[in-house]
GROMACS .gro file of C-alpha atoms in nm:
model
  337
    1GLY     CA    1   3.611  -2.464   0.720
    2GLY     CA    2   3.539  -2.676   0.416
    3ARG     CA    3   3.222  -2.812   0.571
    4GLN     CA    4   3.086  -2.473   0.685
    5ALA     CA    5   3.073  -2.320   0.340
    6PRO     CA    6   2.807  -2.557   0.191
    7PHE     CA    7   2.597  -2.527   0.507
    8LEU     CA    8   2.616  -2.148   0.509
    9LEU     CA    9   2.533  -2.143   0.139
   10ARG     CA   10   2.230  -2.365   0.194
   11ALA     CA   11   2.118  -2.159   0.491
   12LEU     CA   12   2.156  -1.834   0.294
   13ARG     CA   13   1.966  -1.979  -0.001
   14ILE     CA   14   1.678  -2.095   0.225
   15ALA     CA   15   1.667  -1.751   0.393
   16VAL     CA   16   1.649  -1.578   0.055
   17VAL     CA   17   1.372  -1.805  -0.069
   18VAL     CA   18   1.165  -1.763   0.251
   19CYS     CA   19   1.209  -1.386   0.239
   20LEU     CA   20   1.105  -1.383  -0.126
   21TYR     CA   21   0.794  -1.586  -0.043
   22TRP     CA   22   0.703  -1.354   0.245
   23PHE     CA   23   0.760  -1.039   0.038
   24THR     CA   24   0.561  -1.166  -0.264
   25SER     CA   25   0.266  -1.297  -0.060
   26ILE     CA   26   0.233  -0.992   0.167
   27ALA     CA   27   0.282  -0.742  -0.118
   28MET     CA   28   0.018  -0.921  -0.327
   29VAL     CA   29  -0.240  -0.898  -0.042
   30PHE     CA   30  -0.181  -0.526   0.018
   31LEU     CA   31  -0.181  -0.451  -0.357
   32ASN     CA   32  -0.506  -0.643  -0.414
   33LYS     CA   33  -0.662  -0.462  -0.118
   34TYR     CA   34  -0.575  -0.131  -0.287
   35LEU     CA   35  -0.721  -0.241  -0.623
   36LEU     CA   36  -1.037  -0.384  -0.469
   37ASP     CA   37  -1.126  -0.138  -0.195
   38SER     CA   38  -0.922   0.181  -0.216
   39PRO     CA   39  -1.125   0.500  -0.144
   40SER     CA   40  -0.898   0.694  -0.379
   41LEU     CA   41  -0.942   0.444  -0.665
   42ARG     CA   42  -1.313   0.366  -0.623
   43PHE     CA   43  -1.303   0.075  -0.868
   44ASP     CA   44  -1.598  -0.157  -0.793
   45ALA     CA   45  -1.517  -0.439  -1.036
   46PRO     CA   46  -1.360  -0.726  -0.836
   47LEU     CA   47  -1.425  -0.988  -1.108
   48PHE     CA   48  -1.244  -0.775  -1.369
   49VAL     CA   49  -0.942  -0.741  -1.136
   50THR     CA   50  -0.936  -1.122  -1.098
   51PHE     CA   51  -0.995  -1.174  -1.473
   52PHE     CA   52  -0.704  -0.948  -1.557
   53GLN     CA   53  -0.472  -1.130  -1.321
   54CYS     CA   54  -0.571  -1.465  -1.473
   55ALA     CA   55  -0.523  -1.335  -1.828
   56LEU     CA   56  -0.175  -1.198  -1.738
   57THR     CA   57  -0.081  -1.525  -1.572
   58ALA     CA   58  -0.181  -1.723  -1.884
   59ALA     CA   59   0.011  -1.477  -2.107
   60LEU     CA   60   0.323  -1.503  -1.886
   61CYS     CA   61   0.308  -1.885  -1.891
   62LEU     CA   62   0.286  -1.885  -2.270
   63GLY     CA   63   0.555  -1.617  -2.309
   64LEU     CA   64   0.804  -1.797  -2.084
   65SER     CA   65   0.730  -2.126  -2.256
   66LEU     CA   66   0.797  -1.971  -2.596
   67GLY     CA   67   1.115  -1.814  -2.465
   68ALA     CA   68   1.235  -2.148  -2.332
   69ALA     CA   69   1.159  -2.315  -2.669
   70CYS     CA   70   1.377  -2.060  -2.849
   71GLY     CA   71   1.665  -2.101  -2.605
   72PRO     CA   72   1.823  -2.395  -2.420
   73PRO     CA   73   1.563  -2.662  -2.332
   74CYS     CA   74   1.423  -2.632  -1.981
   75PRO     CA   75   1.247  -2.936  -1.832
   76GLY     CA   76   1.050  -2.711  -1.596
   77LEU     CA   77   0.894  -2.520  -1.888
   78PRO     CA   78   0.719  -2.760  -2.124
   79ALA     CA   79   0.589  -2.641  -2.463
   80LEU     CA   80   0.238  -2.502  -2.426
   81ARG     CA   81  -0.039  -2.527  -2.681
   82LEU     CA   82  -0.413  -2.505  -2.631
   83ASP     CA   83  -0.582  -2.844  -2.669
   84ALA     CA   84  -0.962  -2.826  -2.657
   85LYS     CA   85  -0.991  -3.183  -2.522
   86VAL     CA   86  -0.749  -3.113  -2.234
   87SER     CA   87  -0.919  -2.781  -2.168
   88ARG     CA   88  -1.255  -2.959  -2.125
   89SER     CA   89  -1.100  -3.214  -1.892
   90VAL     CA   90  -0.955  -2.934  -1.674
   91LEU     CA   91  -1.289  -2.740  -1.677
   92PRO     CA   92  -1.426  -2.881  -1.342
   93LEU     CA   93  -1.105  -2.776  -1.170
   94SER     CA   94  -1.122  -2.436  -1.341
   95ALA     CA   95  -1.473  -2.380  -1.199
   96VAL     CA   96  -1.343  -2.446  -0.849
   97PHE     CA   97  -1.035  -2.231  -0.926
   98ILE     CA   98  -1.262  -1.940  -1.025
   99GLY     CA   99  -1.456  -1.980  -0.700
  100MET     CA  100  -1.126  -1.985  -0.508
  101VAL     CA  101  -0.961  -1.672  -0.655
  102THR     CA  102  -1.287  -1.474  -0.671
  103SER     CA  103  -1.397  -1.551  -0.317
  104ASN     CA  104  -1.045  -1.474  -0.191
  105ASN     CA  105  -1.052  -1.134  -0.355
  106LEU     CA  106  -1.410  -1.061  -0.246
  107CYS     CA  107  -1.321  -1.155   0.114
  108LEU     CA  108  -1.028  -0.917   0.097
  109LYS     CA  109  -1.256  -0.645  -0.051
  110TYR     CA  110  -1.500  -0.656   0.239
  111VAL     CA  111  -1.271  -0.725   0.537
  112GLY     CA  112  -0.954  -0.553   0.650
  113VAL     CA  113  -0.612  -0.693   0.574
  114ALA     CA  114  -0.556  -0.749   0.948
  115PHE     CA  115  -0.865  -0.976   0.970
  116TYR     CA  116  -0.814  -1.139   0.630
  117ASN     CA  117  -0.624  -1.445   0.764
  118VAL     CA  118  -0.885  -1.513   1.032
  119GLY     CA  119  -1.169  -1.459   0.783
  120ARG     CA  120  -1.043  -1.737   0.560
  121SER     CA  121  -0.883  -1.954   0.829
  122LEU     CA  122  -1.116  -2.255   0.795
  123THR     CA  123  -0.921  -2.412   0.508
  124THR     CA  124  -0.763  -2.670   0.739
  125VAL     CA  125  -1.102  -2.759   0.888
  126PHE     CA  126  -1.248  -2.810   0.535
  127ASN     CA  127  -0.944  -3.018   0.440
  128VAL     CA  128  -1.025  -3.259   0.722
  129LEU     CA  129  -1.399  -3.260   0.646
  130LEU     CA  130  -1.369  -3.307   0.269
  131SER     CA  131  -1.094  -3.570   0.304
  132TYR     CA  132  -1.333  -3.772   0.514
  133LEU     CA  133  -1.642  -3.717   0.295
  134LEU     CA  134  -1.476  -3.755  -0.045
  135LEU     CA  135  -1.164  -3.963   0.017
  136LYS     CA  136  -1.276  -4.159   0.326
  137GLN     CA  137  -0.961  -4.057   0.513
  138THR     CA  138  -0.981  -4.032   0.891
  139THR     CA  139  -0.797  -3.783   1.112
  140SER     CA  140  -0.629  -3.829   1.447
  141ILE     CA  141  -0.779  -3.685   1.764
  142TYR     CA  142  -0.483  -3.445   1.809
  143ALA     CA  143  -0.533  -3.299   1.462
  144LEU     CA  144  -0.907  -3.264   1.535
  145LEU     CA  145  -0.826  -3.078   1.855
  146ALA     CA  146  -0.609  -2.839   1.655
  147CYS     CA  147  -0.901  -2.784   1.418
  148GLY     CA  148  -1.121  -2.709   1.720
  149VAL     CA  149  -0.876  -2.437   1.827
  150ILE     CA  150  -0.891  -2.284   1.476
  151ILE     CA  151  -1.270  -2.284   1.480
  152GLY     CA  152  -1.272  -2.122   1.827
  153GLY     CA  153  -1.029  -1.853   1.706
  154PHE     CA  154  -1.246  -1.789   1.401
  155TRP     CA  155  -1.561  -1.738   1.603
  156LEU     CA  156  -1.385  -1.523   1.859
  157GLY     CA  157  -1.247  -1.310   1.578
  158VAL     CA  158  -1.595  -1.271   1.426
  159ASP     CA  159  -1.729  -1.169   1.768
  160GLN     CA  160  -1.453  -0.913   1.821
  161GLU     CA  161  -1.492  -0.764   1.474
  162GLY     CA  162  -1.862  -0.719   1.556
  163ALA     CA  163  -1.778  -0.562   1.893
  164GLU     CA  164  -1.551  -0.310   1.718
  165GLY     CA  165  -1.812  -0.230   1.454
  166THR     CA  166  -1.598  -0.349   1.162
  167LEU     CA  167  -1.766  -0.683   1.097
  168SER     CA  168  -1.882  -0.756   0.739
  169TRP     CA  169  -2.098  -1.063   0.708
  170THR     CA  170  -2.047  -1.048   0.335
  171GLY     CA  171  -1.672  -1.071   0.390
  172ILE     CA  172  -1.721  -1.359   0.637
  173PHE     CA  173  -1.937  -1.544   0.383
  174PHE     CA  174  -1.675  -1.508   0.112
  175GLY     CA  175  -1.398  -1.603   0.357
  176ILE     CA  176  -1.576  -1.931   0.441
  177LEU     CA  177  -1.642  -1.989   0.071
  178ALA     CA  178  -1.274  -1.920  -0.005
  179SER     CA  179  -1.167  -2.176   0.258
  180LEU     CA  180  -1.399  -2.435   0.104
  181CYS     CA  181  -1.277  -2.364  -0.250
  182VAL     CA  182  -0.908  -2.384  -0.149
  183SER     CA  183  -0.970  -2.728  -0.007
  184LEU     CA  184  -1.169  -2.844  -0.316
  185ASN     CA  185  -0.899  -2.701  -0.540
  186ALA     CA  186  -0.634  -2.920  -0.374
  187ILE     CA  187  -0.848  -3.231  -0.418
  188TYR     CA  188  -0.941  -3.158  -0.779
  189THR     CA  189  -0.583  -3.070  -0.865
  190LYS     CA  190  -0.469  -3.420  -0.769
  191LYS     CA  191  -0.743  -3.567  -0.988
  192VAL     CA  192  -0.673  -3.347  -1.292
  193LEU     CA  193  -0.290  -3.355  -1.288
  194PRO     CA  194  -0.264  -3.680  -1.492
  195VAL     CA  195  -0.456  -3.506  -1.776
  196VAL     CA  196  -0.165  -3.257  -1.815
  197ASP     CA  197   0.104  -3.523  -1.765
  198GLY     CA  198   0.166  -3.413  -1.406
  199SER     CA  199   0.284  -3.067  -1.517
  200ILE     CA  200   0.186  -2.785  -1.275
  201TRP     CA  201   0.302  -2.543  -1.545
  202ARG     CA  202   0.055  -2.675  -1.803
  203LEU     CA  203  -0.220  -2.696  -1.543
  204THR     CA  204  -0.166  -2.333  -1.448
  205PHE     CA  205  -0.190  -2.233  -1.815
  206TYR     CA  206  -0.514  -2.429  -1.886
  207ASN     CA  207  -0.670  -2.320  -1.555
  208ASN     CA  208  -0.617  -1.954  -1.623
  209VAL     CA  209  -0.726  -1.972  -1.990
  210ASN     CA  210  -1.047  -2.149  -1.888
  211ALA     CA  211  -1.101  -1.895  -1.609
  212CYS     CA  212  -1.069  -1.605  -1.856
  213VAL     CA  213  -1.342  -1.754  -2.075
  214LEU     CA  214  -1.573  -1.829  -1.781
  215PHE     CA  215  -1.527  -1.483  -1.633
  216PHE     CA  216  -1.681  -1.306  -1.934
  217PRO     CA  217  -2.047  -1.407  -1.873
  218LEU     CA  218  -2.005  -1.344  -1.500
  219MET     CA  219  -1.872  -0.993  -1.559
  220MET     CA  220  -2.155  -0.926  -1.807
  221LEU     CA  221  -2.418  -1.057  -1.565
  222LEU     CA  222  -2.292  -0.835  -1.280
  223GLY     CA  223  -2.258  -0.525  -1.501
  224GLU     CA  224  -1.884  -0.489  -1.457
  225PHE     CA  225  -1.831  -0.390  -1.822
  226ARG     CA  226  -2.057  -0.090  -1.759
  227THR     CA  227  -1.856  -0.009  -1.443
  228LEU     CA  228  -1.535  -0.034  -1.646
  229TYR     CA  229  -1.675   0.193  -1.919
  230HIS     CA  230  -1.761   0.468  -1.667
  231PHE     CA  231  -1.441   0.432  -1.463
  232ASP     CA  232  -1.263   0.769  -1.459
  233LYS     CA  233  -0.912   0.626  -1.437
  234LEU     CA  234  -0.947   0.385  -1.728
  235GLY     CA  235  -0.682   0.574  -1.923
  236SER     CA  236  -0.444   0.621  -1.630
  237PRO     CA  237  -0.102   0.456  -1.675
  238SER     CA  238  -0.064   0.431  -1.298
  239PHE     CA  239  -0.390   0.229  -1.271
  240TRP     CA  240  -0.280  -0.018  -1.537
  241GLY     CA  241   0.065  -0.028  -1.385
  242MET     CA  242  -0.084  -0.133  -1.050
  243MET     CA  243  -0.309  -0.388  -1.225
  244THR     CA  244  -0.011  -0.533  -1.411
  245LEU     CA  245   0.196  -0.546  -1.092
  246GLY     CA  246  -0.087  -0.729  -0.917
  247GLY     CA  247  -0.100  -0.980  -1.203
  248VAL     CA  248   0.281  -1.033  -1.185
  249PHE     CA  249   0.261  -1.093  -0.810
  250GLY     CA  250  -0.030  -1.334  -0.866
  251PHE     CA  251   0.183  -1.526  -1.117
  252ALA     CA  252   0.497  -1.511  -0.897
  253ILE     CA  253   0.331  -1.645  -0.582
  254GLY     CA  254   0.291  -1.988  -0.741
  255TYR     CA  255   0.657  -1.993  -0.840
  256VAL     CA  256   0.799  -1.876  -0.504
  257THR     CA  257   0.569  -2.118  -0.320
  258GLY     CA  258   0.716  -2.404  -0.527
  259LEU     CA  259   1.067  -2.270  -0.455
  260GLN     CA  260   1.006  -2.263  -0.082
  261ILE     CA  261   0.872  -2.620  -0.079
  262LYS     CA  262   1.168  -2.732  -0.299
  263PHE     CA  263   1.441  -2.579  -0.081
  264THR     CA  264   1.277  -2.661   0.257
  265SER     CA  265   0.986  -2.907   0.286
  266PRO     CA  266   0.602  -2.901   0.274
  267LEU     CA  267   0.599  -2.897   0.652
  268THR     CA  268   0.840  -2.603   0.673
  269HIS     CA  269   0.638  -2.424   0.403
  270ASN     CA  270   0.323  -2.451   0.619
  271VAL     CA  271   0.512  -2.320   0.923
  272SER     CA  272   0.652  -2.035   0.715
  273GLY     CA  273   0.301  -1.954   0.584
  274THR     CA  274   0.168  -1.939   0.941
  275ALA     CA  275   0.450  -1.708   1.053
  276LYS     CA  276   0.395  -1.497   0.742
  277ALA     CA  277   0.026  -1.459   0.833
  278CYS     CA  278   0.124  -1.337   1.177
  279ALA     CA  279   0.363  -1.077   1.030
  280GLN     CA  280   0.106  -0.969   0.774
  281THR     CA  281  -0.153  -0.909   1.049
  282VAL     CA  282   0.087  -0.701   1.254
  283LEU     CA  283   0.193  -0.496   0.950
  284ALA     CA  284  -0.168  -0.432   0.854
  285VAL     CA  285  -0.257  -0.304   1.202
  286ILE     CA  286   0.048  -0.073   1.199
  287TYR     CA  287  -0.002   0.045   0.835
  288PHE     CA  288  -0.375   0.122   0.873
  289GLU     CA  289  -0.320   0.267   1.224
  290GLU     CA  290  -0.582   0.037   1.382
  291THR     CA  291  -0.633  -0.030   1.751
  292LYS     CA  292  -0.732  -0.385   1.842
  293SER     CA  293  -0.852  -0.537   2.171
  294PHE     CA  294  -0.681  -0.811   2.365
  295LEU     CA  295  -0.946  -1.065   2.265
  296TRP     CA  296  -0.906  -0.971   1.898
  297TRP     CA  297  -0.535  -1.050   1.920
  298ALA     CA  298  -0.623  -1.368   2.112
  299SER     CA  299  -0.842  -1.485   1.822
  300ASN     CA  300  -0.553  -1.437   1.577
  301LEU     CA  301  -0.319  -1.627   1.809
  302MET     CA  302  -0.571  -1.912   1.840
  303VAL     CA  303  -0.602  -1.938   1.459
  304LEU     CA  304  -0.225  -1.925   1.408
  305GLY     CA  305  -0.153  -2.156   1.702
  306GLY     CA  306  -0.412  -2.407   1.584
  307SER     CA  307  -0.272  -2.400   1.233
  308PHE     CA  308   0.081  -2.453   1.361
  309ALA     CA  309  -0.032  -2.734   1.590
  310TYR     CA  310  -0.214  -2.909   1.305
  311THR     CA  311   0.096  -2.882   1.083
  312TRP     CA  312   0.316  -3.015   1.362
  313VAL     CA  313   0.086  -3.307   1.440
  314LYS     CA  314   0.054  -3.406   1.072
  315GLY     CA  315   0.433  -3.381   1.034
  316LEU     CA  316   0.485  -3.621   1.326
  317GLU     CA  317   0.227  -3.862   1.182
  318MET     CA  318   0.384  -3.858   0.838
  319ARG     CA  319   0.729  -3.922   0.990
  320LYS     CA  320   0.586  -4.214   1.184
  321VAL     CA  321   0.444  -4.364   0.861
  322GLN     CA  322   0.775  -4.318   0.678
  323GLU     CA  323   0.986  -4.471   0.957
  324ASP     CA  324   0.757  -4.768   1.033
  325PRO     CA  325   0.687  -4.988   0.727
  326ASN     CA  326   0.449  -5.201   0.930
  327VAL     CA  327   0.198  -4.919   0.990
  328LYS     CA  328  -0.153  -5.040   0.898
  329SER     CA  329  -0.320  -4.896   0.595
  330SER     CA  330  -0.591  -4.745   0.815
  331GLU     CA  331  -0.328  -4.556   1.011
  332ARG     CA  332  -0.168  -4.442   0.690
  333ASN     CA  333  -0.501  -4.292   0.586
  334GLU     CA  334  -0.503  -4.082   0.899
  335THR     CA  335  -0.202  -3.895   0.768
  336GLY     CA  336  -0.339  -3.841   0.422
  337VAL     CA  337  -0.513  -3.514   0.494
   0.00000   0.00000   0.00000
């Protein structure tokens, strides 16, 4: 009895964290879809939606840091202050970060929630490609086969969306761009982290502050300030409530992702993300009352199955490296993706 209590407590804690991650991630996608493409809202300013979420994230980071400074010291919340030199050093990452969050939202604007995961499913493929081109890291044949399954699922999904008359090439373009930017963001994050003393909290703050500054000329260039001025719900509390809620979910997803990795493992986090994507697709089809063909579902299963297989293969390779100290450096590089 004494041994069961800690195990049950750990299991319950993990279940709560995973459920929190699923809820936050799925709710954020549906909420952003409403803000970006709702017929009842008719708000055609995707960059402003992204800008607002970045501004709120930066404000929440600063507010929580100030709150921690006034109370008991918290090692997870370092003091934040804006340093122009650090901000300039983070700027290349911020440019990639803007491309990532903007293309993610634009992909979601032009494709349905059900197809969203397939539309931006090439992140793993770009991870392998960029790791080879930029970091000179090779990948095992089994991992490459898993990437091939993902690519096949992506193309089958595009074909089936076209057959059903719901294909948006604009959405596909932004989905591919989002996949590329997510991969670049991971690589640049590793390079920039030493500038902020390895603090993800400080990096999030600087990234979002830089993004807010860079968004202004983009919004001006695309005429979004004019769209905002003529928007008929600009004074609606419900509109700003939804915008704020979207920003809070955008801030929270980083925190709950860290929690899930902390209480499980990076491998389990990837498996959980794949399962979450499956649940999100099913929920979207049910919520929007869509009817999909067998091949459309097959494309989703190929993408999810390929992603799971890649995660599983990389997990086995990493375990082999950890257990065998005599593994050659070239073999170690194969597991670095």
